[in-house]
Amino acid sequence: MKRSFFVAILLALILMITLSGCETAPTDITDLLLPPKLTGDQLAIEKALEANIGTKYLLKYPLTGKYRTAFILHDIDGDGVDEALALYSLDNETAGTHIMVLKEVSGKWQKQCDISGDGNEVNRIEFGDYDGSGRQYLTVGWTLFNSTDLGLSVYSIQNKTLKNLYKDSFTDMAVLDMDGNGTDDILLLKLDTGSKPSLAQARLISYDEGRLKQISSAPLDSTVSSYAGVYTTKLANGKSGVYIDGYKGAHSMATELVIWKNGGLATPFFNAKSGTASSTFRDVPIDCTDIDGDSQIEIPMPVELPGYESTAYANKLWLVRWCIYNAAGKITPKLSTIINLTQGYYFQIPKSWEDNVTVQSQKNGTIWYFRRYQKSVPLGGALLFEVDTYSQAEWKALSDKSGLIRALEDNESVYAVRLGNVNTRDDGLHLPESEVLQRLRLYTPQ
């Protein structure tokens, strides 16, 4: 996401505080980012909530995950009709979050049950059918008081009561059918930075012998300081896998993989001798993503573009080889891109370009010149094409668009291509206009 977006958000927040007339600004930025007043069914749910607790409350929002609203509709009891979850805290409470479950009866939302959570804030909400009954168990990750760990609570609705079936702690998690038996499992990832050496584990929580319990574990990279992302995916062999991006130092990352193999969890990228996932280490923080839209997650493996070998780290540009874990259990390259991280686009390069094409960046990345690499003039070779980034307003006001081809756009920007001089098109690296446009894509990581 481009820096201008974050600047705009910051300026808007400052303006809101300045114009509020309040003597004290809010201390929690989430209080400034509340959504607009609800309408329709959700407004009816809010009124039902107020009928039970009054009007002195604050709506609460999960910090991460798929569900980010204060009112969540989901069929928990498996009857085909959605229940409503309302997340809130009372004004007279110094900490804590409540979850109220409401059900629509004869056109009116009625309270079924209400719990005071096991932590301060809701980190995430998940749902899973862990026992194959068709019921969706409410799975909540809580931020814990005075702890960097997160708390896990799994609830079921029984006789209009939320019953806590399982508790645990974790650093990150995913809900998926890990073992392929047709029911959901909970994959918990845990860093233990207090140990010397640090210990890290993946643990699988499954329904077995009438209850949720840990059935398997596997080691993870012990040098990871925090997790950047967790991605469930189908692998080349058709089975489920979970990729995990972890930070290692100021700007380094590694990716780990958790799979189910031979009746238990396995982490094939983990090197038991070094205690690390060294095969996917990279010295630039680019996350795993489905780069080509085929519903499989790819692993980025960046290398410096030609001509940038001696450039300071902050000014380096990278060619990213995107890899997959193939059916033979190997990490193999799938495609290569050059990503403009500041402007939010990438170019998928043909194989012939590797080691032969580089990019000259100007004006903080708003102009990229794709050039033939020549060792004698590393960033001054023949121009193949350029990509210019304009704001929507700049593009609209641009009087001379001759030679510019409007290639991509999003809400903020227009990306225009200008092809190189026709006299440079005999070098074997030139691409026709149609192929340049086809290979240029918006970069939208997971």
Tab-separated table of C-alpha atoms in Angstrom:
chain	number	residue	atom	x	y	z
A	1	MET	CA	0.000	0.000	0.000
A	2	LYS	CA	1.398	3.393	-0.958
A	3	ARG	CA	2.755	5.870	1.547
A	4	SER	CA	0.309	8.543	0.387
A	5	PHE	CA	-2.583	6.452	1.708
A	6	PHE	CA	-1.132	6.346	5.200
A	7	VAL	CA	-0.295	10.051	5.088
A	8	ALA	CA	-3.878	10.813	4.115
A	9	ILE	CA	-5.188	8.721	7.001
A	10	LEU	CA	-2.835	10.445	9.457
A	11	LEU	CA	-3.821	13.919	8.271
A	12	ALA	CA	-7.490	13.030	8.513
A	13	LEU	CA	-7.038	11.808	12.069
A	14	ILE	CA	-5.177	14.968	13.078
A	15	LEU	CA	-7.936	17.091	11.528
A	16	MET	CA	-10.612	15.151	13.394
A	17	ILE	CA	-8.832	15.705	16.700
A	18	THR	CA	-8.240	19.406	15.965
A	19	LEU	CA	-11.858	20.105	15.042
A	20	SER	CA	-13.419	18.090	17.828
A	21	GLY	CA	-13.091	20.835	20.431
A	22	CYS	CA	-12.189	18.200	23.026
A	23	GLU	CA	-9.533	18.939	25.580
A	24	THR	CA	-8.186	15.388	25.475
A	25	ALA	CA	-7.536	13.448	22.296
A	26	PRO	CA	-8.409	9.743	22.211
A	27	THR	CA	-5.539	7.498	23.295
A	28	ASP	CA	-6.590	4.526	21.160
A	29	ILE	CA	-6.426	5.089	17.399
A	30	THR	CA	-9.170	2.471	16.879
A	31	ASP	CA	-11.580	4.886	18.553
A	32	LEU	CA	-10.959	7.261	15.627
A	33	LEU	CA	-11.665	4.653	12.964
A	34	LEU	CA	-15.177	3.585	13.924
A	35	PRO	CA	-17.463	2.774	10.987
A	36	PRO	CA	-20.584	4.839	10.245
A	37	LYS	CA	-23.902	4.177	11.931
A	38	LEU	CA	-25.318	0.786	11.068
A	39	THR	CA	-28.385	0.297	8.911
A	40	GLY	CA	-30.890	-2.473	8.218
A	41	ASP	CA	-30.524	-5.735	10.139
A	42	GLN	CA	-27.429	-4.563	11.974
A	43	LEU	CA	-29.222	-1.475	13.233
A	44	ALA	CA	-31.934	-3.779	14.606
A	45	ILE	CA	-29.240	-5.857	16.331
A	46	GLU	CA	-27.746	-2.716	17.866
A	47	LYS	CA	-31.144	-1.679	19.227
A	48	ALA	CA	-31.599	-5.171	20.679
A	49	LEU	CA	-28.201	-4.877	22.333
A	50	GLU	CA	-29.189	-1.539	23.868
A	51	ALA	CA	-32.424	-3.028	25.131
A	52	ASN	CA	-30.329	-5.436	27.189
A	53	ILE	CA	-27.414	-3.278	28.371
A	54	GLY	CA	-28.537	0.333	27.952
A	55	THR	CA	-26.795	3.009	25.923
A	56	LYS	CA	-23.573	3.462	27.896
A	57	TYR	CA	-21.253	1.142	26.006
A	58	LEU	CA	-18.584	1.055	23.346
A	59	LEU	CA	-18.644	-1.243	20.352
A	60	LYS	CA	-15.498	-3.356	20.022
A	61	TYR	CA	-13.838	-4.614	16.853
A	62	PRO	CA	-11.591	-7.635	16.248
A	63	LEU	CA	-8.035	-6.451	15.611
A	64	THR	CA	-7.169	-9.013	12.926
A	65	GLY	CA	-8.733	-11.753	10.851
A	66	LYS	CA	-11.619	-12.035	8.426
A	67	TYR	CA	-14.269	-10.599	10.751
A	68	ARG	CA	-13.575	-6.967	11.686
A	69	THR	CA	-17.011	-5.619	12.642
A	70	ALA	CA	-18.714	-5.236	16.026
A	71	PHE	CA	-21.734	-7.220	14.786
A	72	ILE	CA	-21.025	-10.586	13.168
A	73	LEU	CA	-23.707	-12.752	11.549
A	74	HIS	CA	-22.980	-16.486	11.475
A	75	ASP	CA	-24.924	-19.720	11.841
A	76	ILE	CA	-23.328	-21.146	14.978
A	77	ASP	CA	-25.858	-23.806	15.986
A	78	GLY	CA	-26.241	-25.354	12.520
A	79	ASP	CA	-29.968	-24.692	12.097
A	80	GLY	CA	-29.507	-22.757	8.859
A	81	VAL	CA	-30.283	-19.381	10.440
A	82	ASP	CA	-27.620	-16.861	11.373
A	83	GLU	CA	-27.087	-15.835	14.959
A	84	ALA	CA	-25.650	-12.392	15.693
A	85	LEU	CA	-22.559	-11.748	17.794
A	86	ALA	CA	-22.303	-8.299	19.363
A	87	LEU	CA	-18.902	-7.205	20.716
A	88	TYR	CA	-18.932	-4.417	23.280
A	89	SER	CA	-17.594	-3.051	26.556
A	90	LEU	CA	-19.498	-1.141	29.206
A	91	ASP	CA	-18.573	2.446	30.070
A	92	ASN	CA	-18.146	1.621	33.744
A	93	GLU	CA	-15.593	-1.125	33.050
A	94	THR	CA	-11.896	-0.263	32.879
A	95	ALA	CA	-11.055	-3.237	30.680
A	96	GLY	CA	-12.582	-6.284	29.068
A	97	THR	CA	-14.806	-7.158	26.140
A	98	HIS	CA	-18.205	-8.851	26.174
A	99	ILE	CA	-19.740	-11.040	23.484
A	100	MET	CA	-23.519	-11.237	23.339
A	101	VAL	CA	-25.236	-13.828	21.154
A	102	LEU	CA	-28.633	-12.832	19.756
A	103	LYS	CA	-31.097	-14.802	17.669
A	104	GLU	CA	-33.969	-13.541	15.530
A	105	VAL	CA	-37.281	-14.875	16.834
A	106	SER	CA	-40.536	-13.842	15.122
A	107	GLY	CA	-38.767	-10.952	13.437
A	108	LYS	CA	-37.113	-9.615	16.606
A	109	TRP	CA	-33.553	-10.094	17.832
A	110	GLN	CA	-33.460	-11.631	21.288
A	111	LYS	CA	-30.553	-12.217	23.636
A	112	GLN	CA	-29.488	-15.846	23.931
A	113	CYS	CA	-26.410	-15.481	26.135
A	114	ASP	CA	-23.626	-13.123	27.050
A	115	ILE	CA	-20.065	-13.677	28.237
A	116	SER	CA	-17.336	-11.492	29.641
A	117	GLY	CA	-14.249	-12.437	27.686
A	118	ASP	CA	-11.009	-14.006	28.824
A	119	GLY	CA	-8.941	-11.006	27.751
A	120	ASN	CA	-8.905	-7.281	27.204
A	121	GLU	CA	-9.619	-7.052	23.462
A	122	VAL	CA	-10.773	-9.478	20.791
A	123	ASN	CA	-7.782	-10.230	18.603
A	124	ARG	CA	-9.806	-12.296	16.122
A	125	ILE	CA	-12.979	-14.303	15.601
A	126	GLU	CA	-12.952	-17.674	13.839
A	127	PHE	CA	-15.529	-20.411	13.312
A	128	GLY	CA	-14.966	-24.134	12.864
A	129	ASP	CA	-16.883	-27.409	12.731
A	130	TYR	CA	-14.478	-29.419	14.848
A	131	ASP	CA	-16.617	-32.488	15.587
A	132	GLY	CA	-18.424	-32.941	12.247
A	133	SER	CA	-21.809	-32.091	13.796
A	134	GLY	CA	-22.511	-29.174	11.452
A	135	ARG	CA	-22.290	-26.717	14.345
A	136	GLN	CA	-19.829	-23.853	14.024
A	137	TYR	CA	-17.909	-23.430	17.249
A	138	LEU	CA	-17.105	-19.838	18.161
A	139	THR	CA	-13.332	-19.539	18.329
A	140	VAL	CA	-11.961	-16.363	19.902
A	141	GLY	CA	-8.423	-15.091	20.185
A	142	TRP	CA	-8.063	-12.679	23.118
A	143	THR	CA	-5.359	-10.185	23.912
A	144	LEU	CA	-4.208	-11.015	27.426
A	145	PHE	CA	-3.428	-8.619	30.240
A	146	ASN	CA	0.330	-8.157	30.799
A	147	SER	CA	1.258	-10.810	28.237
A	148	THR	CA	2.559	-10.897	24.685
A	149	ASP	CA	0.754	-14.222	24.191
A	150	LEU	CA	-2.790	-14.373	22.916
A	151	GLY	CA	-5.458	-16.450	24.612
A	152	LEU	CA	-7.628	-18.975	22.781
A	153	SER	CA	-11.185	-19.816	23.846
A	154	VAL	CA	-13.494	-22.171	21.946
A	155	TYR	CA	-17.223	-21.890	22.769
A	156	SER	CA	-20.357	-23.809	21.869
A	157	ILE	CA	-23.958	-22.726	22.424
A	158	GLN	CA	-25.691	-25.128	24.794
A	159	ASN	CA	-29.114	-24.320	26.230
A	160	LYS	CA	-28.751	-20.605	25.520
A	161	THR	CA	-25.342	-20.593	27.188
A	162	LEU	CA	-21.889	-20.127	25.709
A	163	LYS	CA	-19.886	-23.011	27.125
A	164	ASN	CA	-16.101	-22.737	27.043
A	165	LEU	CA	-14.829	-26.058	25.683
A	166	TYR	CA	-11.135	-25.342	25.284
A	167	LYS	CA	-8.503	-22.804	26.362
A	168	ASP	CA	-4.931	-22.328	25.205
A	169	SER	CA	-2.363	-19.661	24.308
A	170	PHE	CA	-0.752	-18.822	20.992
A	171	THR	CA	1.117	-16.256	18.928
A	172	ASP	CA	-0.790	-16.804	15.674
A	173	MET	CA	-3.276	-19.337	14.396
A	174	ALA	CA	-5.339	-20.746	11.535
A	175	VAL	CA	-8.523	-22.799	11.333
A	176	LEU	CA	-8.574	-25.394	8.547
A	177	ASP	CA	-8.927	-29.108	7.862
A	178	MET	CA	-5.255	-29.836	8.402
A	179	ASP	CA	-5.363	-33.636	8.527
A	180	GLY	CA	-7.830	-34.092	5.660
A	181	ASN	CA	-10.499	-35.973	7.685
A	182	GLY	CA	-13.344	-33.619	6.719
A	183	THR	CA	-13.555	-31.643	9.979
A	184	ASP	CA	-11.829	-28.423	10.991
A	185	ASP	CA	-8.733	-28.238	13.156
A	186	ILE	CA	-6.990	-25.381	14.957
A	187	LEU	CA	-3.350	-24.812	14.103
A	188	LEU	CA	-1.644	-22.847	16.872
A	189	LEU	CA	1.736	-21.197	16.318
A	190	LYS	CA	3.711	-20.265	19.386
A	191	LEU	CA	6.919	-18.287	19.822
A	192	ASP	CA	8.698	-18.626	23.132
A	193	THR	CA	11.148	-15.740	23.099
A	194	GLY	CA	11.771	-16.066	26.833
A	195	SER	CA	13.620	-19.357	26.423
A	196	LYS	CA	17.336	-19.642	25.725
A	197	PRO	CA	17.503	-20.737	22.980
A	198	SER	CA	14.091	-19.578	21.874
A	199	LEU	CA	11.599	-22.370	21.235
A	200	ALA	CA	8.855	-22.207	18.633
A	201	GLN	CA	6.217	-24.782	17.806
A	202	ALA	CA	3.239	-25.530	15.617
A	203	ARG	CA	0.543	-27.487	17.466
A	204	LEU	CA	-2.597	-29.054	16.040
A	205	ILE	CA	-5.772	-28.996	18.144
A	206	SER	CA	-8.391	-31.480	16.949
A	207	TYR	CA	-11.587	-33.113	18.177
A	208	ASP	CA	-10.619	-36.552	19.424
A	209	GLU	CA	-12.154	-38.927	21.965
A	210	GLY	CA	-15.066	-36.551	22.519
A	211	ARG	CA	-13.090	-33.376	23.156
A	212	LEU	CA	-10.697	-30.843	21.672
A	213	LYS	CA	-7.077	-31.649	22.446
A	214	GLN	CA	-3.586	-31.421	21.002
A	215	ILE	CA	-2.865	-34.350	18.710
A	216	SER	CA	0.435	-33.335	17.104
A	217	SER	CA	3.237	-30.772	17.136
A	218	ALA	CA	6.258	-29.816	15.056
A	219	PRO	CA	9.195	-27.416	15.556
A	220	LEU	CA	9.381	-23.971	13.964
A	221	ASP	CA	12.241	-21.529	13.353
A	222	SER	CA	13.665	-20.533	16.731
A	223	THR	CA	15.208	-17.279	15.471
A	224	VAL	CA	11.945	-15.637	14.324
A	225	SER	CA	11.050	-12.605	16.441
A	226	SER	CA	7.421	-12.217	15.301
A	227	TYR	CA	5.022	-13.486	12.661
A	228	ALA	CA	4.127	-11.310	9.695
A	229	GLY	CA	1.417	-13.455	8.139
A	230	VAL	CA	-0.220	-16.890	8.127
A	231	TYR	CA	-1.685	-18.198	4.856
A	232	THR	CA	-3.678	-21.374	4.282
A	233	THR	CA	-3.384	-22.815	0.801
A	234	LYS	CA	-3.793	-25.900	-1.327
A	235	LEU	CA	-0.422	-27.331	-2.302
A	236	ALA	CA	0.579	-28.838	-5.621
A	237	ASN	CA	-0.346	-32.320	-4.317
A	238	GLY	CA	-3.882	-31.127	-3.523
A	239	LYS	CA	-3.408	-31.249	0.248
A	240	SER	CA	-3.698	-28.347	2.662
A	241	GLY	CA	-0.709	-26.409	3.883
A	242	VAL	CA	-0.038	-23.315	5.951
A	243	TYR	CA	2.709	-20.855	5.048
A	244	ILE	CA	4.061	-18.649	7.835
A	245	ASP	CA	6.094	-15.486	7.259
A	246	GLY	CA	8.340	-14.519	10.152
A	247	TYR	CA	10.518	-11.486	10.814
A	248	LYS	CA	14.187	-12.024	11.571
A	249	GLY	CA	15.896	-8.730	12.362
A	250	ALA	CA	15.271	-5.262	10.983
A	251	HIS	CA	14.296	-6.209	7.435
A	252	SER	CA	14.850	-9.942	7.004
A	253	MET	CA	12.206	-12.640	6.739
A	254	ALA	CA	11.811	-16.377	6.318
A	255	THR	CA	8.845	-18.506	5.326
A	256	GLU	CA	7.894	-21.745	7.027
A	257	LEU	CA	5.454	-24.413	5.905
A	258	VAL	CA	3.277	-26.674	8.064
A	259	ILE	CA	1.777	-29.786	6.459
A	260	TRP	CA	0.182	-33.048	7.554
A	261	LYS	CA	2.400	-36.002	6.721
A	262	ASN	CA	2.532	-39.614	7.918
A	263	GLY	CA	-0.082	-39.041	10.601
A	264	GLY	CA	1.346	-35.886	12.142
A	265	LEU	CA	2.439	-32.295	11.614
A	266	ALA	CA	5.603	-31.703	9.621
A	267	THR	CA	7.595	-28.545	8.873
A	268	PRO	CA	9.606	-29.379	5.737
A	269	PHE	CA	11.498	-26.056	5.568
A	270	PHE	CA	12.780	-26.451	9.143
A	271	ASN	CA	16.455	-27.372	9.475
A	272	ALA	CA	16.816	-29.317	12.715
A	273	LYS	CA	20.580	-28.784	12.827
A	274	SER	CA	20.412	-24.976	12.672
A	275	GLY	CA	16.948	-24.597	14.214
A	276	THR	CA	15.958	-22.297	11.325
A	277	ALA	CA	14.132	-22.187	8.006
A	278	SER	CA	17.245	-21.100	6.111
A	279	SER	CA	16.062	-22.250	2.660
A	280	THR	CA	13.473	-19.442	2.458
A	281	PHE	CA	15.498	-16.689	4.170
A	282	ARG	CA	15.418	-13.334	2.375
A	283	ASP	CA	16.973	-10.001	3.228
A	284	VAL	CA	13.951	-7.961	2.171
A	285	PRO	CA	10.466	-7.972	3.790
A	286	ILE	CA	8.261	-9.201	0.951
A	287	ASP	CA	5.360	-11.401	2.084
A	288	CYS	CA	4.030	-14.604	0.606
A	289	THR	CA	1.027	-14.028	-1.625
A	290	ASP	CA	-0.961	-15.531	-4.480
A	291	ILE	CA	0.909	-13.414	-7.000
A	292	ASP	CA	-0.675	-14.906	-10.129
A	293	GLY	CA	-4.227	-15.432	-8.876
A	294	ASP	CA	-4.268	-19.234	-9.207
A	295	SER	CA	-5.429	-19.769	-5.577
A	296	GLN	CA	-2.015	-21.104	-4.534
A	297	ILE	CA	0.278	-19.085	-2.275
A	298	GLU	CA	3.750	-18.398	-3.664
A	299	ILE	CA	6.953	-17.758	-1.683
A	300	PRO	CA	9.041	-14.702	-2.667
A	301	MET	CA	12.785	-15.174	-3.105
A	302	PRO	CA	14.303	-11.749	-3.964
A	303	VAL	CA	17.682	-11.181	-5.607
A	304	GLU	CA	19.265	-7.847	-6.505
A	305	LEU	CA	18.607	-6.535	-9.967
A	306	PRO	CA	21.716	-6.293	-12.154
A	307	GLY	CA	23.584	-3.077	-11.432
A	308	TYR	CA	22.498	-2.863	-7.777
A	309	GLU	CA	25.085	-5.179	-6.248
A	310	SER	CA	27.061	-2.318	-4.640
A	311	THR	CA	24.080	-0.022	-3.960
A	312	ALA	CA	23.122	0.878	-0.381
A	313	TYR	CA	20.361	-1.381	0.926
A	314	ALA	CA	17.733	1.384	1.063
A	315	ASN	CA	18.217	2.091	-2.656
A	316	LYS	CA	18.322	-1.476	-3.957
A	317	LEU	CA	15.749	-2.812	-6.394
A	318	TRP	CA	14.872	-6.474	-6.483
A	319	LEU	CA	13.915	-9.190	-8.890
A	320	VAL	CA	11.558	-11.538	-7.028
A	321	ARG	CA	11.421	-15.205	-7.955
A	322	TRP	CA	8.092	-16.606	-6.743
A	323	CYS	CA	8.352	-20.251	-5.728
A	324	ILE	CA	6.019	-23.103	-4.817
A	325	TYR	CA	6.373	-26.292	-2.811
A	326	ASN	CA	5.864	-28.863	-5.534
A	327	ALA	CA	4.432	-32.379	-5.428
A	328	ALA	CA	7.931	-33.812	-5.080
A	329	GLY	CA	8.529	-31.796	-1.898
A	330	LYS	CA	10.902	-29.259	-3.439
A	331	ILE	CA	10.879	-25.453	-3.523
A	332	THR	CA	10.778	-24.568	-7.217
A	333	PRO	CA	10.576	-21.225	-9.089
A	334	LYS	CA	7.259	-20.518	-10.809
A	335	LEU	CA	7.549	-16.970	-12.163
A	336	SER	CA	9.654	-13.837	-11.694
A	337	THR	CA	8.619	-10.224	-11.158
A	338	ILE	CA	10.069	-6.796	-10.541
A	339	ILE	CA	7.921	-5.071	-7.897
A	340	ASN	CA	7.556	-1.340	-7.369
A	341	LEU	CA	6.759	-1.504	-3.659
A	342	THR	CA	6.287	2.251	-3.245
A	343	GLN	CA	3.829	2.617	-6.135
A	344	GLY	CA	2.005	-0.698	-5.883
A	345	TYR	CA	2.567	-2.517	-9.177
A	346	TYR	CA	4.734	-5.283	-10.567
A	347	PHE	CA	5.985	-6.456	-13.934
A	348	GLN	CA	6.167	-10.179	-14.677
A	349	ILE	CA	9.386	-10.626	-16.586
A	350	PRO	CA	10.115	-13.213	-19.269
A	351	LYS	CA	12.889	-15.672	-18.421
A	352	SER	CA	15.195	-14.131	-21.027
A	353	TRP	CA	15.261	-10.892	-19.007
A	354	GLU	CA	16.985	-12.365	-15.946
A	355	ASP	CA	20.547	-10.959	-15.729
A	356	ASN	CA	19.879	-8.943	-18.906
A	357	VAL	CA	17.375	-6.243	-17.870
A	358	THR	CA	17.402	-3.811	-14.973
A	359	VAL	CA	15.381	-0.818	-13.763
A	360	GLN	CA	16.425	2.789	-13.252
A	361	SER	CA	14.225	4.489	-10.645
A	362	GLN	CA	13.588	8.231	-10.508
A	363	LYS	CA	11.403	10.595	-8.460
A	364	ASN	CA	10.951	8.160	-5.553
A	365	GLY	CA	9.820	5.376	-7.844
A	366	THR	CA	7.132	7.324	-9.693
A	367	ILE	CA	9.149	6.816	-12.888
A	368	TRP	CA	10.709	3.452	-13.657
A	369	TYR	CA	12.868	2.969	-16.728
A	370	PHE	CA	13.217	-0.659	-17.810
A	371	ARG	CA	16.608	-0.862	-19.502
A	372	ARG	CA	18.879	-3.420	-21.076
A	373	TYR	CA	21.666	-4.151	-18.594
A	374	GLN	CA	25.153	-3.279	-19.751
A	375	LYS	CA	28.007	-3.728	-17.306
A	376	SER	CA	29.801	-0.673	-18.650
A	377	VAL	CA	26.743	1.543	-17.973
A	378	PRO	CA	24.718	-0.505	-15.429
A	379	LEU	CA	21.622	1.715	-15.340
A	380	GLY	CA	22.094	3.463	-18.648
A	381	GLY	CA	21.423	0.771	-21.225
A	382	ALA	CA	18.922	0.918	-24.051
A	383	LEU	CA	15.420	1.860	-22.909
A	384	LEU	CA	12.808	-0.850	-23.412
A	385	PHE	CA	9.933	1.097	-21.862
A	386	GLU	CA	9.087	3.249	-18.855
A	387	VAL	CA	6.218	3.210	-16.361
A	388	ASP	CA	5.076	6.568	-14.962
A	389	THR	CA	2.810	6.881	-11.922
A	390	TYR	CA	0.334	9.784	-11.733
A	391	SER	CA	-2.307	10.638	-9.188
A	392	GLN	CA	-5.788	10.550	-10.649
A	393	ALA	CA	-5.876	14.371	-10.514
A	394	GLU	CA	-2.458	14.692	-12.186
A	395	TRP	CA	-3.492	12.366	-15.001
A	396	LYS	CA	-6.741	14.225	-15.569
A	397	ALA	CA	-4.886	17.565	-15.746
A	398	LEU	CA	-2.037	16.275	-17.931
A	399	SER	CA	-2.168	18.225	-21.163
A	400	ASP	CA	0.351	16.225	-23.206
A	401	LYS	CA	-0.284	12.495	-23.102
A	402	SER	CA	1.391	11.764	-26.421
A	403	GLY	CA	3.317	8.507	-26.292
A	404	LEU	CA	1.705	7.509	-22.983
A	405	ILE	CA	-0.440	4.382	-22.825
A	406	ARG	CA	-2.827	4.174	-19.887
A	407	ALA	CA	-2.084	0.687	-18.571
A	408	LEU	CA	-3.475	0.340	-15.040
A	409	GLU	CA	-5.303	2.353	-12.450
A	410	ASP	CA	-6.680	2.142	-8.934
A	411	ASN	CA	-8.596	4.627	-6.786
A	412	GLU	CA	-5.484	6.734	-6.225
A	413	SER	CA	-3.234	6.353	-9.257
A	414	VAL	CA	-2.910	5.908	-12.976
A	415	TYR	CA	0.020	3.899	-14.340
A	416	ALA	CA	1.066	4.832	-17.856
A	417	VAL	CA	3.575	3.117	-20.153
A	418	ARG	CA	5.834	4.804	-22.695
A	419	LEU	CA	7.606	2.444	-25.093
A	420	GLY	CA	11.297	2.837	-25.900
A	421	ASN	CA	12.797	4.155	-29.124
A	422	VAL	CA	12.094	1.924	-32.103
A	423	ASN	CA	15.821	1.899	-32.915
A	424	THR	CA	16.546	-0.103	-29.750
A	425	ARG	CA	14.175	-2.914	-30.599
A	426	ASP	CA	16.697	-5.225	-32.212
A	427	ASP	CA	18.290	-6.456	-28.979
A	428	GLY	CA	16.122	-9.551	-28.512
A	429	LEU	CA	14.654	-8.190	-25.262
A	430	HIS	CA	12.001	-5.913	-26.716
A	431	LEU	CA	8.366	-6.816	-25.975
A	432	PRO	CA	5.411	-5.662	-28.078
A	433	GLU	CA	3.005	-3.191	-26.530
A	434	SER	CA	0.313	-5.823	-25.923
A	435	GLU	CA	2.710	-8.013	-23.948
A	436	VAL	CA	4.031	-5.123	-21.867
A	437	LEU	CA	0.488	-4.222	-20.862
A	438	GLN	CA	-0.408	-7.847	-20.156
A	439	ARG	CA	2.614	-8.341	-17.872
A	440	LEU	CA	2.057	-5.141	-15.851
A	441	ARG	CA	-0.199	-5.786	-12.838
A	442	LEU	CA	-1.313	-4.114	-9.633
A	443	TYR	CA	0.490	-5.510	-6.583
A	444	THR	CA	-2.030	-6.491	-3.917
A	445	PRO	CA	-0.383	-8.809	-1.373
A	446	GLN	CA	-2.494	-11.014	0.925
